[in-house]
PDB file of C-alpha atoms in Angstrom:
ATOM      1  CA  UNK A   1      29.594  11.498 -21.301  1.00 85.00           C
ATOM      2  CA  UNK A   2      30.249  10.505 -17.613  1.00 95.00           C
ATOM      3  CA  UNK A   3      33.081  12.768 -16.236  1.00 97.00           C
ATOM      4  CA  UNK A   4      35.388  13.385 -13.321  1.00 98.00           C
ATOM      5  CA  UNK A   5      36.543  17.034 -12.871  1.00 98.00           C
ATOM      6  CA  UNK A   6      40.046  17.513 -11.822  1.00 98.00           C
ATOM      7  CA  UNK A   7      41.514  20.868 -10.695  1.00 98.00           C
ATOM      8  CA  UNK A   8      45.206  21.707 -10.564  1.00 98.00           C
ATOM      9  CA  UNK A   9      47.115  23.096  -7.703  1.00 96.00           C
ATOM     10  CA  UNK A  10      50.030  25.421  -7.041  1.00 93.00           C
ATOM     11  CA  UNK A  11      52.862  25.382  -9.697  1.00 91.00           C
ATOM     12  CA  UNK A  12      50.375  25.537 -12.597  1.00 93.00           C
ATOM     13  CA  UNK A  13      50.512  29.423 -12.775  1.00 95.00           C
ATOM     14  CA  UNK A  14      52.140  31.304 -15.512  1.00 95.00           C
ATOM     15  CA  UNK A  15      51.872  34.977 -16.691  1.00 97.00           C
ATOM     16  CA  UNK A  16      49.110  35.319 -19.283  1.00 97.00           C
ATOM     17  CA  UNK A  17      46.859  32.601 -17.784  1.00 97.00           C
ATOM     18  CA  UNK A  18      43.212  33.128 -18.513  1.00 98.00           C
ATOM     19  CA  UNK A  19      43.559  36.122 -20.742  1.00 98.00           C
ATOM     20  CA  UNK A  20      42.384  34.293 -23.827  1.00 98.00           C
ATOM     21  CA  UNK A  21      39.306  33.118 -21.914  1.00 98.00           C
ATOM     22  CA  UNK A  22      38.372  36.546 -20.878  1.00 98.00           C
ATOM     23  CA  UNK A  23      38.720  37.803 -24.432  1.00 98.00           C
ATOM     24  CA  UNK A  24      36.424  35.263 -25.853  1.00 98.00           C
ATOM     25  CA  UNK A  25      33.906  34.238 -23.195  1.00 98.00           C
ATOM     26  CA  UNK A  26      31.786  36.831 -21.269  1.00 98.00           C
ATOM     27  CA  UNK A  27      31.287  34.262 -18.535  1.00 98.00           C
ATOM     28  CA  UNK A  28      34.904  33.993 -17.979  1.00 98.00           C
ATOM     29  CA  UNK A  29      35.377  37.776 -18.009  1.00 98.00           C
ATOM     30  CA  UNK A  30      32.673  38.218 -15.531  1.00 98.00           C
ATOM     31  CA  UNK A  31      34.186  35.655 -13.187  1.00 98.00           C
ATOM     32  CA  UNK A  32      37.556  37.285 -13.193  1.00 98.00           C
ATOM     33  CA  UNK A  33      35.986  40.619 -12.625  1.00 98.00           C
ATOM     34  CA  UNK A  34      33.943  39.263  -9.669  1.00 98.00           C
ATOM     35  CA  UNK A  35      37.037  37.725  -8.070  1.00 98.00           C
ATOM     36  CA  UNK A  36      38.949  40.914  -8.472  1.00 98.00           C
ATOM     37  CA  UNK A  37      36.244  42.887  -6.664  1.00 98.00           C
ATOM     38  CA  UNK A  38      35.945  40.153  -3.862  1.00 97.00           C
ATOM     39  CA  UNK A  39      39.662  40.245  -3.266  1.00 97.00           C
ATOM     40  CA  UNK A  40      39.850  44.088  -3.680  1.00 97.00           C
ATOM     41  CA  UNK A  41      42.762  43.738  -6.019  1.00 95.00           C
ATOM     42  CA  UNK A  42      43.442  43.512  -9.762  1.00 96.00           C
ATOM     43  CA  UNK A  43      44.352  39.705  -9.632  1.00 98.00           C
ATOM     44  CA  UNK A  44      43.379  39.389 -13.285  1.00 98.00           C
ATOM     45  CA  UNK A  45      45.883  42.086 -14.305  1.00 97.00           C
ATOM     46  CA  UNK A  46      48.621  40.239 -12.262  1.00 97.00           C
ATOM     47  CA  UNK A  47      47.629  37.030 -14.139  1.00 98.00           C
ATOM     48  CA  UNK A  48      47.788  38.522 -17.548  1.00 98.00           C
ATOM     49  CA  UNK A  49      50.437  41.164 -17.364  1.00 96.00           C
ATOM     50  CA  UNK A  50      52.357  40.856 -14.061  1.00 95.00           C
ATOM     51  CA  UNK A  51      55.752  39.691 -13.158  1.00 95.00           C
ATOM     52  CA  UNK A  52      56.295  36.002 -12.698  1.00 94.00           C
ATOM     53  CA  UNK A  53      58.007  36.385  -9.384  1.00 93.00           C
ATOM     54  CA  UNK A  54      54.994  38.233  -8.036  1.00 95.00           C
ATOM     55  CA  UNK A  55      52.464  35.861  -9.492  1.00 96.00           C
ATOM     56  CA  UNK A  56      54.361  32.855  -7.999  1.00 93.00           C
ATOM     57  CA  UNK A  57      53.925  34.199  -4.355  1.00 93.00           C
ATOM     58  CA  UNK A  58      51.784  31.760  -2.562  1.00 93.00           C
ATOM     59  CA  UNK A  59      49.065  34.153  -1.743  1.00 94.00           C
ATOM     60  CA  UNK A  60      48.834  35.290  -5.423  1.00 96.00           C
ATOM     61  CA  UNK A  61      49.286  31.849  -6.998  1.00 96.00           C
ATOM     62  CA  UNK A  62      46.558  30.220  -5.172  1.00 97.00           C
ATOM     63  CA  UNK A  63      43.550  32.566  -6.046  1.00 98.00           C
ATOM     64  CA  UNK A  64      45.093  33.040  -9.594  1.00 98.00           C
ATOM     65  CA  UNK A  65      44.928  29.337 -10.248  1.00 98.00           C
ATOM     66  CA  UNK A  66      41.492  28.932  -8.768  1.00 98.00           C
ATOM     67  CA  UNK A  67      40.216  31.853 -10.732  1.00 98.00           C
ATOM     68  CA  UNK A  68      41.377  30.320 -13.847  1.00 98.00           C
ATOM     69  CA  UNK A  69      39.603  27.055 -12.990  1.00 98.00           C
ATOM     70  CA  UNK A  70      36.364  28.694 -11.869  1.00 98.00           C
ATOM     71  CA  UNK A  71      36.221  30.916 -14.975  1.00 98.00           C
ATOM     72  CA  UNK A  72      36.357  27.694 -17.274  1.00 98.00           C
ATOM     73  CA  UNK A  73      33.766  26.134 -15.042  1.00 98.00           C
ATOM     74  CA  UNK A  74      31.435  29.072 -15.554  1.00 98.00           C
ATOM     75  CA  UNK A  75      31.819  28.739 -19.344  1.00 98.00           C
ATOM     76  CA  UNK A  76      31.414  25.013 -19.589  1.00 98.00           C
ATOM     77  CA  UNK A  77      28.867  24.449 -16.797  1.00 95.00           C
ATOM     78  CA  UNK A  78      25.922  23.572 -19.110  1.00 94.00           C
ATOM     79  CA  UNK A  79      27.906  21.344 -21.346  1.00 94.00           C
ATOM     80  CA  UNK A  80      29.472  19.687 -18.402  1.00 94.00           C
ATOM     81  CA  UNK A  81      26.357  18.619 -16.882  1.00 89.00           C
ATOM     82  CA  UNK A  82      26.603  16.850 -13.540  1.00 91.00           C
ATOM     83  CA  UNK A  83      29.967  14.985 -13.241  1.00 97.00           C
ATOM     84  CA  UNK A  84      30.233  11.853 -11.142  1.00 98.00           C
ATOM     85  CA  UNK A  85      32.925  13.223  -8.965  1.00 98.00           C
ATOM     86  CA  UNK A  86      35.599  15.945  -8.634  1.00 98.00           C
ATOM     87  CA  UNK A  87      39.087  16.240  -7.081  1.00 98.00           C
ATOM     88  CA  UNK A  88      41.629  18.890  -6.812  1.00 98.00           C
ATOM     89  CA  UNK A  89      45.422  18.908  -6.016  1.00 98.00           C
ATOM     90  CA  UNK A  90      46.017  20.966  -2.844  1.00 98.00           C
ATOM     91  CA  UNK A  91      44.431  24.340  -3.426  1.00 97.00           C
ATOM     92  CA  UNK A  92      42.586  22.736  -6.362  1.00 98.00           C
ATOM     93  CA  UNK A  93      40.351  20.914  -3.844  1.00 98.00           C
ATOM     94  CA  UNK A  94      38.677  24.353  -3.390  1.00 98.00           C
ATOM     95  CA  UNK A  95      38.043  24.569  -7.102  1.00 98.00           C
ATOM     96  CA  UNK A  96      36.640  21.055  -7.046  1.00 98.00           C
ATOM     97  CA  UNK A  97      34.176  22.185  -4.339  1.00 98.00           C
ATOM     98  CA  UNK A  98      33.230  25.258  -6.569  1.00 98.00           C
ATOM     99  CA  UNK A  99      32.482  22.595  -9.430  1.00 98.00           C
ATOM    100  CA  UNK A 100      30.280  20.599  -7.104  1.00 98.00           C
ATOM    101  CA  UNK A 101      28.323  23.724  -5.771  1.00 97.00           C
ATOM    102  CA  UNK A 102      29.840  23.392  -2.164  1.00 98.00           C
ATOM    103  CA  UNK A 103      31.301  26.919  -2.563  1.00 97.00           C
ATOM    104  CA  UNK A 104      30.798  29.894  -4.665  1.00 97.00           C
ATOM    105  CA  UNK A 105      33.668  30.944  -6.808  1.00 97.00           C
ATOM    106  CA  UNK A 106      34.030  34.268  -4.973  1.00 98.00           C
ATOM    107  CA  UNK A 107      34.057  32.616  -1.496  1.00 98.00           C
ATOM    108  CA  UNK A 108      36.478  30.040  -2.669  1.00 98.00           C
ATOM    109  CA  UNK A 109      38.911  32.788  -3.969  1.00 98.00           C
ATOM    110  CA  UNK A 110      38.631  34.485  -0.723  1.00 98.00           C
ATOM    111  CA  UNK A 111      39.514  31.388   1.396  1.00 98.00           C
ATOM    112  CA  UNK A 112      42.395  30.541  -0.847  1.00 98.00           C
ATOM    113  CA  UNK A 113      43.743  34.013  -0.634  1.00 97.00           C
ATOM    114  CA  UNK A 114      43.549  33.696   3.124  1.00 98.00           C
ATOM    115  CA  UNK A 115      45.110  30.188   3.023  1.00 98.00           C
ATOM    116  CA  UNK A 116      47.981  31.531   1.011  1.00 96.00           C
ATOM    117  CA  UNK A 117      48.545  34.285   3.503  1.00 97.00           C
ATOM    118  CA  UNK A 118      48.488  31.972   6.269  1.00 97.00           C
ATOM    119  CA  UNK A 119      50.885  29.461   4.585  1.00 97.00           C
ATOM    120  CA  UNK A 120      53.291  32.254   3.696  1.00 95.00           C
ATOM    121  CA  UNK A 121      53.360  33.550   7.311  1.00 97.00           C
ATOM    122  CA  UNK A 122      54.086  30.138   8.639  1.00 97.00           C
ATOM    123  CA  UNK A 123      56.921  29.632   6.076  1.00 96.00           C
ATOM    124  CA  UNK A 124      58.515  32.885   7.105  1.00 96.00           C
ATOM    125  CA  UNK A 125      58.154  31.922  10.908  1.00 96.00           C
ATOM    126  CA  UNK A 126      59.801  28.582  10.330  1.00 96.00           C
ATOM    127  CA  UNK A 127      61.378  28.283   6.917  1.00 96.00           C
ATOM    128  CA  UNK A 128      61.040  24.934   5.270  1.00 97.00           C
ATOM    129  CA  UNK A 129      61.972  23.113   1.994  1.00 97.00           C
ATOM    130  CA  UNK A 130      60.389  20.802  -0.436  1.00 97.00           C
ATOM    131  CA  UNK A 131      61.806  18.483  -3.148  1.00 98.00           C
ATOM    132  CA  UNK A 132      60.356  16.133  -5.734  1.00 98.00           C
ATOM    133  CA  UNK A 133      61.583  12.540  -5.661  1.00 98.00           C
ATOM    134  CA  UNK A 134      61.331  10.760  -9.096  1.00 98.00           C
ATOM    135  CA  UNK A 135      61.606   7.152  -9.830  1.00 98.00           C
ATOM    136  CA  UNK A 136      61.292   5.627  -6.259  1.00 98.00           C
ATOM    137  CA  UNK A 137      58.263   3.918  -4.820  1.00 98.00           C
ATOM    138  CA  UNK A 138      56.224   5.915  -2.165  1.00 97.00           C
ATOM    139  CA  UNK A 139      56.982   3.333   0.525  1.00 97.00           C
ATOM    140  CA  UNK A 140      60.686   3.821  -0.059  1.00 98.00           C
ATOM    141  CA  UNK A 141      60.386   7.465   0.224  1.00 98.00           C
ATOM    142  CA  UNK A 142      58.259   7.211   3.510  1.00 98.00           C
ATOM    143  CA  UNK A 143      61.086   5.065   4.906  1.00 98.00           C
ATOM    144  CA  UNK A 144      63.873   7.705   3.889  1.00 98.00           C
ATOM    145  CA  UNK A 145      61.865  10.363   5.504  1.00 98.00           C
ATOM    146  CA  UNK A 146      61.339   8.452   8.894  1.00 97.00           C
ATOM    147  CA  UNK A 147      65.054   7.675   8.987  1.00 97.00           C
ATOM    148  CA  UNK A 148      65.952  11.328   8.206  1.00 97.00           C
ATOM    149  CA  UNK A 149      63.754  13.079  10.802  1.00 95.00           C
ATOM    150  CA  UNK A 150      65.254  14.179  13.988  1.00 92.00           C
ATOM    151  CA  UNK A 151      65.610  17.016  16.536  1.00 92.00           C
ATOM    152  CA  UNK A 152      67.382  19.224  14.002  1.00 91.00           C
ATOM    153  CA  UNK A 153      64.717  18.726  11.363  1.00 95.00           C
ATOM    154  CA  UNK A 154      61.751  16.657   9.988  1.00 97.00           C
ATOM    155  CA  UNK A 155      60.892  15.376   6.609  1.00 98.00           C
ATOM    156  CA  UNK A 156      57.587  13.904   5.512  1.00 98.00           C
ATOM    157  CA  UNK A 157      55.973  12.774   2.355  1.00 98.00           C
ATOM    158  CA  UNK A 158      53.837  15.738   1.213  1.00 98.00           C
ATOM    159  CA  UNK A 159      52.408  15.078  -2.158  1.00 98.00           C
ATOM    160  CA  UNK A 160      51.904  11.433  -3.249  1.00 98.00           C
ATOM    161  CA  UNK A 161      51.511  12.335  -6.909  1.00 98.00           C
ATOM    162  CA  UNK A 162      52.162   9.067  -8.574  1.00 98.00           C
ATOM    163  CA  UNK A 163      53.356   5.525  -7.687  1.00 97.00           C
ATOM    164  CA  UNK A 164      56.913   6.679  -8.458  1.00 96.00           C
ATOM    165  CA  UNK A 165      56.753  10.477  -7.867  1.00 98.00           C
ATOM    166  CA  UNK A 166      56.514  11.801  -4.352  1.00 98.00           C
ATOM    167  CA  UNK A 167      57.113  15.422  -3.060  1.00 98.00           C
ATOM    168  CA  UNK A 168      58.851  15.543   0.375  1.00 98.00           C
ATOM    169  CA  UNK A 169      58.506  18.533   2.702  1.00 98.00           C
ATOM    170  CA  UNK A 170      59.982  19.717   6.104  1.00 98.00           C
ATOM    171  CA  UNK A 171      62.849  21.475   7.698  1.00 98.00           C
ATOM    172  CA  UNK A 172      65.614  21.952   5.165  1.00 97.00           C
ATOM    173  CA  UNK A 173      68.232  19.755   6.876  1.00 97.00           C
ATOM    174  CA  UNK A 174      65.578  17.059   7.179  1.00 97.00           C
ATOM    175  CA  UNK A 175      64.657  17.388   3.603  1.00 98.00           C
ATOM    176  CA  UNK A 176      68.312  17.237   2.435  1.00 97.00           C
ATOM    177  CA  UNK A 177      68.936  14.088   4.563  1.00 98.00           C
ATOM    178  CA  UNK A 178      65.776  12.450   3.080  1.00 98.00           C
ATOM    179  CA  UNK A 179      66.723  13.452  -0.401  1.00 98.00           C
ATOM    180  CA  UNK A 180      70.087  11.843  -0.015  1.00 98.00           C
ATOM    181  CA  UNK A 181      68.659   8.671   1.408  1.00 98.00           C
ATOM    182  CA  UNK A 182      66.181   8.453  -1.504  1.00 98.00           C
ATOM    183  CA  UNK A 183      69.150   8.684  -3.913  1.00 98.00           C
ATOM    184  CA  UNK A 184      70.768   5.849  -2.020  1.00 98.00           C
ATOM    185  CA  UNK A 185      67.574   3.841  -2.241  1.00 97.00           C
ATOM    186  CA  UNK A 186      67.628   4.199  -6.053  1.00 98.00           C
ATOM    187  CA  UNK A 187      65.615   7.534  -6.811  1.00 98.00           C
ATOM    188  CA  UNK A 188      66.336   8.586 -10.464  1.00 98.00           C
ATOM    189  CA  UNK A 189      66.283  12.338  -9.462  1.00 98.00           C
ATOM    190  CA  UNK A 190      65.659  14.603  -6.311  1.00 98.00           C
ATOM    191  CA  UNK A 191      64.695  18.011  -7.383  1.00 98.00           C
ATOM    192  CA  UNK A 192      64.585  20.932  -4.913  1.00 97.00           C
ATOM    193  CA  UNK A 193      61.518  23.042  -5.470  1.00 95.00           C
ATOM    194  CA  UNK A 194      61.133  26.776  -5.228  1.00 89.00           C
ATOM    195  CA  UNK A 195      58.589  27.359  -2.408  1.00 90.00           C
ATOM    196  CA  UNK A 196      57.863  29.802   0.383  1.00 90.00           C
ATOM    197  CA  UNK A 197      57.316  27.083   2.987  1.00 94.00           C
ATOM    198  CA  UNK A 198      57.134  23.295   3.823  1.00 97.00           C
ATOM    199  CA  UNK A 199      53.642  22.761   2.570  1.00 98.00           C
ATOM    200  CA  UNK A 200      51.617  19.665   3.667  1.00 98.00           C
ATOM    201  CA  UNK A 201      53.841  19.176   6.741  1.00 98.00           C
ATOM    202  CA  UNK A 202      53.974  19.741  10.476  1.00 97.00           C
ATOM    203  CA  UNK A 203      55.594  23.195   9.664  1.00 98.00           C
ATOM    204  CA  UNK A 204      52.229  24.370   8.493  1.00 98.00           C
ATOM    205  CA  UNK A 205      50.530  23.802  11.974  1.00 98.00           C
ATOM    206  CA  UNK A 206      50.583  27.556  12.818  1.00 98.00           C
ATOM    207  CA  UNK A 207      48.324  28.219   9.772  1.00 98.00           C
ATOM    208  CA  UNK A 208      45.614  25.735  10.747  1.00 98.00           C
ATOM    209  CA  UNK A 209      43.766  27.776  13.375  1.00 98.00           C
ATOM    210  CA  UNK A 210      43.379  30.665  11.199  1.00 98.00           C
ATOM    211  CA  UNK A 211      42.162  28.590   8.247  1.00 98.00           C
ATOM    212  CA  UNK A 212      39.652  26.800  10.567  1.00 98.00           C
ATOM    213  CA  UNK A 213      38.249  30.308  11.505  1.00 98.00           C
ATOM    214  CA  UNK A 214      37.944  31.395   7.934  1.00 98.00           C
ATOM    215  CA  UNK A 215      36.303  28.131   6.828  1.00 98.00           C
ATOM    216  CA  UNK A 216      33.892  28.338   9.833  1.00 97.00           C
ATOM    217  CA  UNK A 217      32.779  31.736   8.555  1.00 97.00           C
ATOM    218  CA  UNK A 218      32.255  30.666   4.895  1.00 97.00           C
ATOM    219  CA  UNK A 219      29.047  29.348   3.675  1.00 95.00           C
ATOM    220  CA  UNK A 220      29.364  25.686   2.601  1.00 98.00           C
ATOM    221  CA  UNK A 221      26.633  23.644   0.956  1.00 98.00           C
ATOM    222  CA  UNK A 222      26.530  19.896   0.587  1.00 98.00           C
ATOM    223  CA  UNK A 223      28.214  18.997  -2.695  1.00 98.00           C
ATOM    224  CA  UNK A 224      26.046  18.123  -5.574  1.00 98.00           C
ATOM    225  CA  UNK A 225      28.451  15.184  -6.433  1.00 98.00           C
ATOM    226  CA  UNK A 226      31.151  13.843  -4.284  1.00 98.00           C
ATOM    227  CA  UNK A 227      34.625  15.553  -4.005  1.00 98.00           C
ATOM    228  CA  UNK A 228      37.509  13.304  -3.210  1.00 98.00           C
ATOM    229  CA  UNK A 229      39.456  14.753  -0.265  1.00 98.00           C
ATOM    230  CA  UNK A 230      43.255  15.234  -0.509  1.00 98.00           C
ATOM    231  CA  UNK A 231      43.745  14.399   3.225  1.00 98.00           C
ATOM    232  CA  UNK A 232      41.687  11.061   3.246  1.00 97.00           C
ATOM    233  CA  UNK A 233      41.438   9.890  -0.357  1.00 97.00           C
ATOM    234  CA  UNK A 234      37.755   9.556   0.194  1.00 97.00           C
ATOM    235  CA  UNK A 235      34.504  10.928  -1.066  1.00 98.00           C
ATOM    236  CA  UNK A 236      33.233  14.049   0.679  1.00 98.00           C
ATOM    237  CA  UNK A 237      29.328  14.343   0.548  1.00 98.00           C
ATOM    238  CA  UNK A 238      28.623  17.068   3.089  1.00 98.00           C
ATOM    239  CA  UNK A 239      29.561  20.610   3.647  1.00 98.00           C
ATOM    240  CA  UNK A 240      30.608  19.903   7.235  1.00 98.00           C
ATOM    241  CA  UNK A 241      33.071  17.246   6.187  1.00 98.00           C
ATOM    242  CA  UNK A 242      34.467  19.605   3.449  1.00 98.00           C
ATOM    243  CA  UNK A 243      35.378  22.277   6.002  1.00 98.00           C
ATOM    244  CA  UNK A 244      37.068  19.785   8.296  1.00 98.00           C
ATOM    245  CA  UNK A 245      39.047  18.064   5.527  1.00 98.00           C
ATOM    246  CA  UNK A 246      40.102  21.377   3.942  1.00 98.00           C
ATOM    247  CA  UNK A 247      41.674  22.350   7.265  1.00 98.00           C
ATOM    248  CA  UNK A 248      43.332  18.974   7.784  1.00 98.00           C
ATOM    249  CA  UNK A 249      44.910  19.230   4.402  1.00 97.00           C
ATOM    250  CA  UNK A 250      47.227  21.907   5.430  1.00 97.00           C
ATOM    251  CA  UNK A 251      49.362  19.518   7.420  1.00 98.00           C
ATOM    252  CA  UNK A 252      48.387  16.237   5.778  1.00 98.00           C
ATOM    253  CA  UNK A 253      49.854  14.743   2.527  1.00 98.00           C
ATOM    254  CA  UNK A 254      47.937  15.187  -0.718  1.00 98.00           C
ATOM    255  CA  UNK A 255      47.010  11.622  -1.300  1.00 98.00           C
ATOM    256  CA  UNK A 256      46.684  12.096  -5.150  1.00 98.00           C
ATOM    257  CA  UNK A 257      47.150   8.478  -6.040  1.00 98.00           C
ATOM    258  CA  UNK A 258      44.449   7.512  -3.710  1.00 98.00           C
ATOM    259  CA  UNK A 259      42.223  10.266  -4.981  1.00 98.00           C
ATOM    260  CA  UNK A 260      42.535   9.218  -8.489  1.00 98.00           C
ATOM    261  CA  UNK A 261      41.950   5.520  -7.581  1.00 98.00           C
ATOM    262  CA  UNK A 262      38.903   6.423  -5.668  1.00 98.00           C
ATOM    263  CA  UNK A 263      37.455   8.554  -8.386  1.00 98.00           C
ATOM    264  CA  UNK A 264      38.024   5.814 -11.065  1.00 97.00           C
ATOM    265  CA  UNK A 265      36.337   3.308  -8.694  1.00 97.00           C
ATOM    266  CA  UNK A 266      33.455   5.624  -7.875  1.00 97.00           C
ATOM    267  CA  UNK A 267      32.808   6.673 -11.609  1.00 97.00           C
ATOM    268  CA  UNK A 268      33.810   3.632 -13.911  1.00 96.00           C
ATOM    269  CA  UNK A 269      34.617   4.433 -17.425  1.00 94.00           C
ATOM    270  CA  UNK A 270      34.629   8.125 -16.724  1.00 96.00           C
ATOM    271  CA  UNK A 271      36.346  10.771 -18.867  1.00 97.00           C
ATOM    272  CA  UNK A 272      38.544  12.941 -16.519  1.00 98.00           C
ATOM    273  CA  UNK A 273      38.507  16.646 -17.509  1.00 98.00           C
ATOM    274  CA  UNK A 274      41.350  18.774 -16.181  1.00 98.00           C
ATOM    275  CA  UNK A 275      39.931  22.308 -15.689  1.00 98.00           C
ATOM    276  CA  UNK A 276      42.596  24.965 -15.311  1.00 98.00           C
ATOM    277  CA  UNK A 277      46.269  25.864 -16.382  1.00 97.00           C
ATOM    278  CA  UNK A 278      48.367  23.108 -17.692  1.00 94.00           C
ATOM    279  CA  UNK A 279      48.055  19.448 -18.009  1.00 97.00           C
ATOM    280  CA  UNK A 280      50.084  18.068 -15.068  1.00 97.00           C
ATOM    281  CA  UNK A 281      47.285  16.107 -13.643  1.00 98.00           C
ATOM    282  CA  UNK A 282      46.340  14.454 -16.825  1.00 98.00           C
ATOM    283  CA  UNK A 283      49.865  13.188 -17.012  1.00 97.00           C
ATOM    284  CA  UNK A 284      49.857  11.809 -13.480  1.00 98.00           C
ATOM    285  CA  UNK A 285      46.517  10.144 -14.104  1.00 98.00           C
ATOM    286  CA  UNK A 286      48.002   8.110 -16.937  1.00 97.00           C
ATOM    287  CA  UNK A 287      50.507   6.743 -14.321  1.00 96.00           C
ATOM    288  CA  UNK A 288      47.895   5.995 -11.775  1.00 98.00           C
ATOM    289  CA  UNK A 289      45.041   4.688 -13.918  1.00 97.00           C
ATOM    290  CA  UNK A 290      46.552   3.891 -17.214  1.00 96.00           C
ATOM    291  CA  UNK A 291      43.148   3.018 -18.916  1.00 96.00           C
ATOM    292  CA  UNK A 292      41.656   6.487 -18.021  1.00 96.00           C
ATOM    293  CA  UNK A 293      40.903   8.933 -20.697  1.00 97.00           C
ATOM    294  CA  UNK A 294      41.599  12.561 -19.879  1.00 97.00           C
ATOM    295  CA  UNK A 295      40.884  15.996 -21.571  1.00 97.00           C
ATOM    296  CA  UNK A 296      42.607  19.310 -20.574  1.00 98.00           C
ATOM    297  CA  UNK A 297      40.504  22.483 -20.482  1.00 98.00           C
ATOM    298  CA  UNK A 298      43.022  25.449 -19.929  1.00 97.00           C
ATOM    299  CA  UNK A 299      42.946  27.531 -22.902  1.00 98.00           C
ATOM    300  CA  UNK A 300      40.279  29.219 -24.997  1.00 98.00           C
ATOM    301  CA  UNK A 301      40.846  26.929 -28.050  1.00 98.00           C
ATOM    302  CA  UNK A 302      40.496  23.767 -25.893  1.00 98.00           C
ATOM    303  CA  UNK A 303      37.280  25.125 -24.378  1.00 98.00           C
ATOM    304  CA  UNK A 304      35.802  25.912 -27.623  1.00 98.00           C
ATOM    305  CA  UNK A 305      36.614  22.452 -28.898  1.00 97.00           C
ATOM    306  CA  UNK A 306      34.931  21.025 -25.895  1.00 97.00           C
ATOM    307  CA  UNK A 307      31.831  23.105 -26.391  1.00 97.00           C
ATOM    308  CA  UNK A 308      31.519  22.408 -30.126  1.00 95.00           C
TER     309      UNK A 308
END
């Protein structure tokens, strides 16, 4: 089976995530324990028994989602073989690099923990907002953001999730204006998101230097197979490029439509495997590449079925 690995991003977290994997698979249990040790915290306990509000905090949600994905990868690695490509949504790009061997799971967890801390600090220094725009072509959303940005607030397309689903990000005033313009242009819904900052926007610029420093100190190998970068929508084949594009990603939009189109072109007739909590990426894939086949591996039952 020719495959493409997809790894989810923030928003996929939920209390209880991964507990069934740890109970049934020693490799998953060992992965959670190693990440707990590396972060010097009981992240797994927060994932399995914590309060939702605490788990949702950016610096907790990011390593938790990555840990879930990496634990599943540890269990399925032999059965998975060598995929044709991988891609991850926002923080999921780090999980995708673990799948490709660019990074170890432990080092990726440390990086996304630091990434989350830096993003939280940037959001506290300059509070931002995000909103999901449904039922409007991306080009129309881009125009609405351009028309809405000014000295008292900017708005930019942040997550290009599907041809008719775009998340906008920026200063609260700019995002509100852009949302109103999107409605005027025919958007079906504009949904404010509960976030701690304006992710993938210029408001995250203060976090970039700190992340570049953390990335520069981490050990990156060349990927065993291409990882499609959020910031460019193109295949990454070297560790040097991976570091650069992961830093660029903080202020660049997540070009998810381009990522999925590139993966489908790079690996024709692939089965896309979503590794981690939830099935959001599989749903988006159907709207981007309607002929693509997707499998979700987020629960112990789903993993056991895949391994059978």
